[in-house]
XYZ file of C-alpha atoms in Angstrom:
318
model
C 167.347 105.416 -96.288
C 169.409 108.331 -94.352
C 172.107 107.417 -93.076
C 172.252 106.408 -89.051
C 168.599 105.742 -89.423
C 168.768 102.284 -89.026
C 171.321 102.118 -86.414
C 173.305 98.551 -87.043
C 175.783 99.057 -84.894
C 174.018 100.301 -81.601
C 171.258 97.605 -81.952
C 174.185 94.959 -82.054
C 175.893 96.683 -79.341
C 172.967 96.399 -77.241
C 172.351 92.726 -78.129
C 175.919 91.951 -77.143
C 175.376 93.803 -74.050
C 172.690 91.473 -73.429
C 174.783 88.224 -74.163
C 177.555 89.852 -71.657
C 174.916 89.644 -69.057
C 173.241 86.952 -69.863
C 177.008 84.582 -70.544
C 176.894 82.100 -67.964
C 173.306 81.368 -69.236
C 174.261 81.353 -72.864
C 177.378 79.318 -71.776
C 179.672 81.857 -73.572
C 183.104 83.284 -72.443
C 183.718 86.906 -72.353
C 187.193 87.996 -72.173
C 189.466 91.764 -73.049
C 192.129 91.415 -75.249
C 195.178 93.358 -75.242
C 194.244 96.536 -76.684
C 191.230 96.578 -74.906
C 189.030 95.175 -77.629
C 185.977 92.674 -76.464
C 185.922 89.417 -77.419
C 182.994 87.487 -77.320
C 183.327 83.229 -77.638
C 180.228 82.132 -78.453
C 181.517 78.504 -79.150
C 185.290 77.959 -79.613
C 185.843 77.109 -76.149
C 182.623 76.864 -74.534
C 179.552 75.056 -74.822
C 177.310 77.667 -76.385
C 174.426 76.356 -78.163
C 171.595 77.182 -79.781
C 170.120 80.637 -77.897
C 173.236 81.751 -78.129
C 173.615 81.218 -81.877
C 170.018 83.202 -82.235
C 171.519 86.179 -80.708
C 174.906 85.748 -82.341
C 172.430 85.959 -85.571
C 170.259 88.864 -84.264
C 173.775 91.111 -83.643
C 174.772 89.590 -86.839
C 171.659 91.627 -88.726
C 172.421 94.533 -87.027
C 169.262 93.855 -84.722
C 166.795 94.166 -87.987
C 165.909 90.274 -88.016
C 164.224 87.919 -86.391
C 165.503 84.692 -85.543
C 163.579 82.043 -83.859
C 163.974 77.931 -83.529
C 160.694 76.829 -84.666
C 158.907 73.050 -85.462
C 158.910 72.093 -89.124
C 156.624 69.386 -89.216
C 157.481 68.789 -93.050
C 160.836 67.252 -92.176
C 160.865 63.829 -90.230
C 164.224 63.606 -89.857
C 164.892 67.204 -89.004
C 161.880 68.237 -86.884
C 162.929 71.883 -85.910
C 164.270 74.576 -87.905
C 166.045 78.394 -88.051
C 163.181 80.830 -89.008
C 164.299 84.241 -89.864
C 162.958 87.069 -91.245
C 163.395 90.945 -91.859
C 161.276 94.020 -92.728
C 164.407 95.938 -93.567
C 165.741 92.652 -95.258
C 168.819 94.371 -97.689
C 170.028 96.925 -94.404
C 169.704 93.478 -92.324
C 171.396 90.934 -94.989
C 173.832 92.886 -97.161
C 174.561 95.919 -95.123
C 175.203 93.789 -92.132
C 174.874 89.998 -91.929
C 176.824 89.140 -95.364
C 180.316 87.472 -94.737
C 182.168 89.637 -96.796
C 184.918 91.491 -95.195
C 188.267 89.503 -95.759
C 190.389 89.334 -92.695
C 192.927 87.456 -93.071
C 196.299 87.484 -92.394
C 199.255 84.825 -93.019
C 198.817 82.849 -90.062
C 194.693 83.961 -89.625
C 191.702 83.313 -91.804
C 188.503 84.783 -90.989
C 185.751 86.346 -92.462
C 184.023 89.016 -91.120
C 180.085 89.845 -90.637
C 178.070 92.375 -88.800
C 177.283 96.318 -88.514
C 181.324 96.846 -88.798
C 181.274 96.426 -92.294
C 179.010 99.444 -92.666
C 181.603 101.724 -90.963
C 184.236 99.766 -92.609
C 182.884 100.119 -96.135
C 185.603 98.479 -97.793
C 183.705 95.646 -99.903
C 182.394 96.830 -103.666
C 179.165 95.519 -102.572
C 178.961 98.911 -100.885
C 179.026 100.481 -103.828
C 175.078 99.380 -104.509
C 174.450 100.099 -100.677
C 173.830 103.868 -100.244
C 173.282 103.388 -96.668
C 176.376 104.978 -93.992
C 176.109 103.787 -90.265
C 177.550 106.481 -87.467
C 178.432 104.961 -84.767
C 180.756 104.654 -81.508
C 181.022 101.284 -81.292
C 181.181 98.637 -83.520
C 179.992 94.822 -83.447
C 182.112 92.049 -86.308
C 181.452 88.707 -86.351
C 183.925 85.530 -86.916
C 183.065 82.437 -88.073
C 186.325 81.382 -86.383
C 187.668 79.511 -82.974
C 190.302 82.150 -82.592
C 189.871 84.973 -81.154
C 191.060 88.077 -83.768
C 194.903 88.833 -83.274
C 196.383 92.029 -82.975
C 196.764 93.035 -86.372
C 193.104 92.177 -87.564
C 192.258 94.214 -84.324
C 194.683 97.050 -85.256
C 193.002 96.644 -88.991
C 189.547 96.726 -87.923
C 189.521 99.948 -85.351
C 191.810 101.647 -88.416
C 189.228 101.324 -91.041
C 185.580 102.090 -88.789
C 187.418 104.564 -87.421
C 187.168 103.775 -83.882
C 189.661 102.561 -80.868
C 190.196 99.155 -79.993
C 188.364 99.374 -76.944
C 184.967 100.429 -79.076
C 185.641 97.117 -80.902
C 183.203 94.105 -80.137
C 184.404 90.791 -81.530
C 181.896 87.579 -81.401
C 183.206 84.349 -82.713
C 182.589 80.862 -83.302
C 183.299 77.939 -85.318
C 181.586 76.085 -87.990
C 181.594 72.926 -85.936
C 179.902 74.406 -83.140
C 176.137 74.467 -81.944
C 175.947 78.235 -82.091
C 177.990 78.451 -85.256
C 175.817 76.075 -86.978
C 172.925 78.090 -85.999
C 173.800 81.153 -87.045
C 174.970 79.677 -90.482
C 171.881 78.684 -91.218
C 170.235 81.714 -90.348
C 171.606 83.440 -93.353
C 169.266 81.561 -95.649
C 167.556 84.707 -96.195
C 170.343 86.705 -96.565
C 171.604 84.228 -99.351
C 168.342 84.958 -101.233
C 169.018 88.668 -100.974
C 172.393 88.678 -102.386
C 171.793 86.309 -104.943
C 169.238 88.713 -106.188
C 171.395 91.540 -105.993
C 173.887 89.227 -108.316
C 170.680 89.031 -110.807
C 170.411 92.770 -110.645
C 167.188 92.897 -109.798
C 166.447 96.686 -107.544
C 167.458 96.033 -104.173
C 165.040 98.746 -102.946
C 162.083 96.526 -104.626
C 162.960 93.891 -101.925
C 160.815 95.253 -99.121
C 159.873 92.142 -96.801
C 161.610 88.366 -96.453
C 161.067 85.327 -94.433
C 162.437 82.080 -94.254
C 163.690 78.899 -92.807
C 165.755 76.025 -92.769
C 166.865 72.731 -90.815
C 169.041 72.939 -87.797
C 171.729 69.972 -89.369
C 173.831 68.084 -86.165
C 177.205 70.038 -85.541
C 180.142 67.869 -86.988
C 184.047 67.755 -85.760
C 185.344 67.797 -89.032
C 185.349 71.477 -90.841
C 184.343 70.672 -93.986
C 181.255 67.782 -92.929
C 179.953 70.907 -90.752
C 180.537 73.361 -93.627
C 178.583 71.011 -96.053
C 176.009 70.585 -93.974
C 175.398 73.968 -92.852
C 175.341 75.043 -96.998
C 173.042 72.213 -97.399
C 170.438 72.705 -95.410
C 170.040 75.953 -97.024
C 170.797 74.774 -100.533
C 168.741 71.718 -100.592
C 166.255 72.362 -97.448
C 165.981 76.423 -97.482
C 162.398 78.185 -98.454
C 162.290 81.702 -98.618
C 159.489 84.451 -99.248
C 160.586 87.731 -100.610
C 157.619 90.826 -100.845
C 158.189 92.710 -103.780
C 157.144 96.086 -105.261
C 157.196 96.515 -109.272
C 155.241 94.145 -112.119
C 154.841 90.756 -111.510
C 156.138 89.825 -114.469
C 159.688 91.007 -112.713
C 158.696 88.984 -109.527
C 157.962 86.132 -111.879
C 161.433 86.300 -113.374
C 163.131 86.716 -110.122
C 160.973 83.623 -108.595
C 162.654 81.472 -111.487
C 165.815 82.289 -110.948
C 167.013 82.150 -107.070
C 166.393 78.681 -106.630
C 169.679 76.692 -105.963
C 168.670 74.287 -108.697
C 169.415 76.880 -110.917
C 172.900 76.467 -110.961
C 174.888 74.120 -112.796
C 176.789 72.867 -109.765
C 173.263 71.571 -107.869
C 172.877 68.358 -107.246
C 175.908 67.142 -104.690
C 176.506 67.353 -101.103
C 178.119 70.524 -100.903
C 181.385 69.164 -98.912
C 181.300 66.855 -102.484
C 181.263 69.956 -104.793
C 184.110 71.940 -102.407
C 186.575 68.759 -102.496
C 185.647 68.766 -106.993
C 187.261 72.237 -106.799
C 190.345 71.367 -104.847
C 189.031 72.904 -102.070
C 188.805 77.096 -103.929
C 185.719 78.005 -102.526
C 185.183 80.794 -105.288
C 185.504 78.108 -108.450
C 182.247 76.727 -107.225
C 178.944 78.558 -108.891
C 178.169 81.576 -106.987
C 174.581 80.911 -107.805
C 174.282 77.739 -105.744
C 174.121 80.022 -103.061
C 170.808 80.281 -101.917
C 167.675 78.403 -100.902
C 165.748 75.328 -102.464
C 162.430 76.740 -102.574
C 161.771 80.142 -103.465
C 158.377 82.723 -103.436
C 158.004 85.797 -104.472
C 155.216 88.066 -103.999
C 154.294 91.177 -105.833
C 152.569 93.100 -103.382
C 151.114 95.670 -105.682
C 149.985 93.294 -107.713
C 148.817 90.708 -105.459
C 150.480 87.519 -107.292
C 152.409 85.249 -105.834
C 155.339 83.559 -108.020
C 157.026 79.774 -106.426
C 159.913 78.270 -107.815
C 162.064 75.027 -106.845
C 161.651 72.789 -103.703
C 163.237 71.203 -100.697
C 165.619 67.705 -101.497
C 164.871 65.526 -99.027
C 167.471 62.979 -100.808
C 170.206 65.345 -100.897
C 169.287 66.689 -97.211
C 169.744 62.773 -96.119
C 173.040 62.278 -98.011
C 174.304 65.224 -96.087
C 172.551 65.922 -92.780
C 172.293 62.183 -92.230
């Protein structure tokens, strides 16, 4: 893809123009901060809730998904679900949506999603990702319930290349509505980086849908971390389209179930507290949804691996 053809940035800008409009219905607080950046809380000190965690997701894909609360009549407990899906799914996931822009500082520890990291460019992931976004504004996410200080600020314009007042900032906790929701919204995203980890041709992945339950916000930071992993690990399906053999499609469909790894089988919040809490001892393979298919559109099969836990999603979700 050329680069600027996709335009991640100015989609997002436009969908945050849209929640700056729309705030008092979203229930979301829109604020300047001192260098002029705009910061966006979507659910550290407001109500928020669950439209605006569906656009926090949209401007978190760089405006390439869609993300839509839908029935899921398969779950009695959990009745409605996140549906998302992409037709430019690795742009949308890994060029955009993908938490993987470290922004910490001593004091500050955040994450960072969104279109930014495709002017940033920082992450080696980038190095598999020949697309470059020109833009003059910018759109990071935070899964955070502080605003960005200063120096991330200062950090962020530096590297996209742009001044403070170009910056867009959207945040929100884990233990809110609209955080929750836009956790779980990366359940396809999971499924595309996990199959960039099994080096299988990104550019092969040409379509992707899927879903998973809506779990109750929790207080506590890690019970609303576990449950937002869970009900992707244990209660995600995905559909990936596929070009190539299906013998490849096959292969892929075995391998990006969660059950694959040799950490499934635990609440998540279980399996972070076994590893004293280090987020990156855990297998990086447990990432990604229960149920998995894979179709090989030249080829017309159609590969299905794993399934949905119902036990596990009632140890965790309650």
């Amino acid at each position: 893809m050329k680069a600027g053809m996709a335009h991640l940035n100015d989609n997002a800008q436009r969908i945050a123009e849209d929640m700056i409009r729309d705030a008092e219905r979203l229930r979301i607080a829109v604020t300047k901060g001192a260098s002029g950046e705009c910061l966006i809380d979507v659910g550290a000190s407001v109500v928020g809730g669950i439209e605006a965690g569906l656009r926090l997701a949209e401007a978190a894909m760089g405006g390439l998904g869609r993300v839509a609360a839908v029935i899921d009549r398969s779950g009695d407990k959990w009745p409605f679900g996140i549906q998302v899906g992409s037709s430019q799914p690795v742009l949308a996931c890994l060029a955009s949506q993908y938490a993987g822009w470290n922004l910490s500082t001593e004091d500050y520890f955040a994450m960072g999603s969104g279109p930014a990291r495709a002017l940033a460019r920082v992450e080696p992931l980038f190095s598999t990702l020949a697309y470059r976004d020109r833009a003059s504004s910018a759109v990071l996410l935070l899964e955070t319930a502080e605003p960005p200080p200063p120096a991330i600020v200062e950090k962020v314009a530096k590297t996209t290349g742009l001044p403070p007042d170009k910056l867009t900032f959207l945040y929100a906790p884990t233990q809110s509505l609209a955080g929750t929701v836009q956790i779980v919204a990366r359940v396809l995203e999971v499924a595309i980086h996990k199959a960039n980890d099994l080096k299988f041709p990104l550019d092969r992945i040409v379509e992707g849908i899927g879903s998973a339950p809506i779990p109750a916000p929790h207080p506590d930071f890690l019970t609303a971390m576990g449950r937002t992993n869970d009900a992707i690990i244990y209660g995600g399906v995905v559909q990936l389209f596929v070009t190539g053999p299906g013998k490849a499609a096959r292969q892929l469909a075995e391998k990006l179930p969660s059950r694959a790894s040799r950490d499934y089988g635990q609440p998540f919040a279980e399996i972070f507290k076994r590893f004293n809490g280090d987020f990156y001892a855990i297998d990086p393979l447990l990432f990604s949804p229960a149920e998995i298919v894979v179709t090989a559109i030249e080829t017309g099969d159609t590969f299905r691996a794993g399934a949905r836990d119902v036990a596990m999603l009632e140890k965790s979700l309650g």
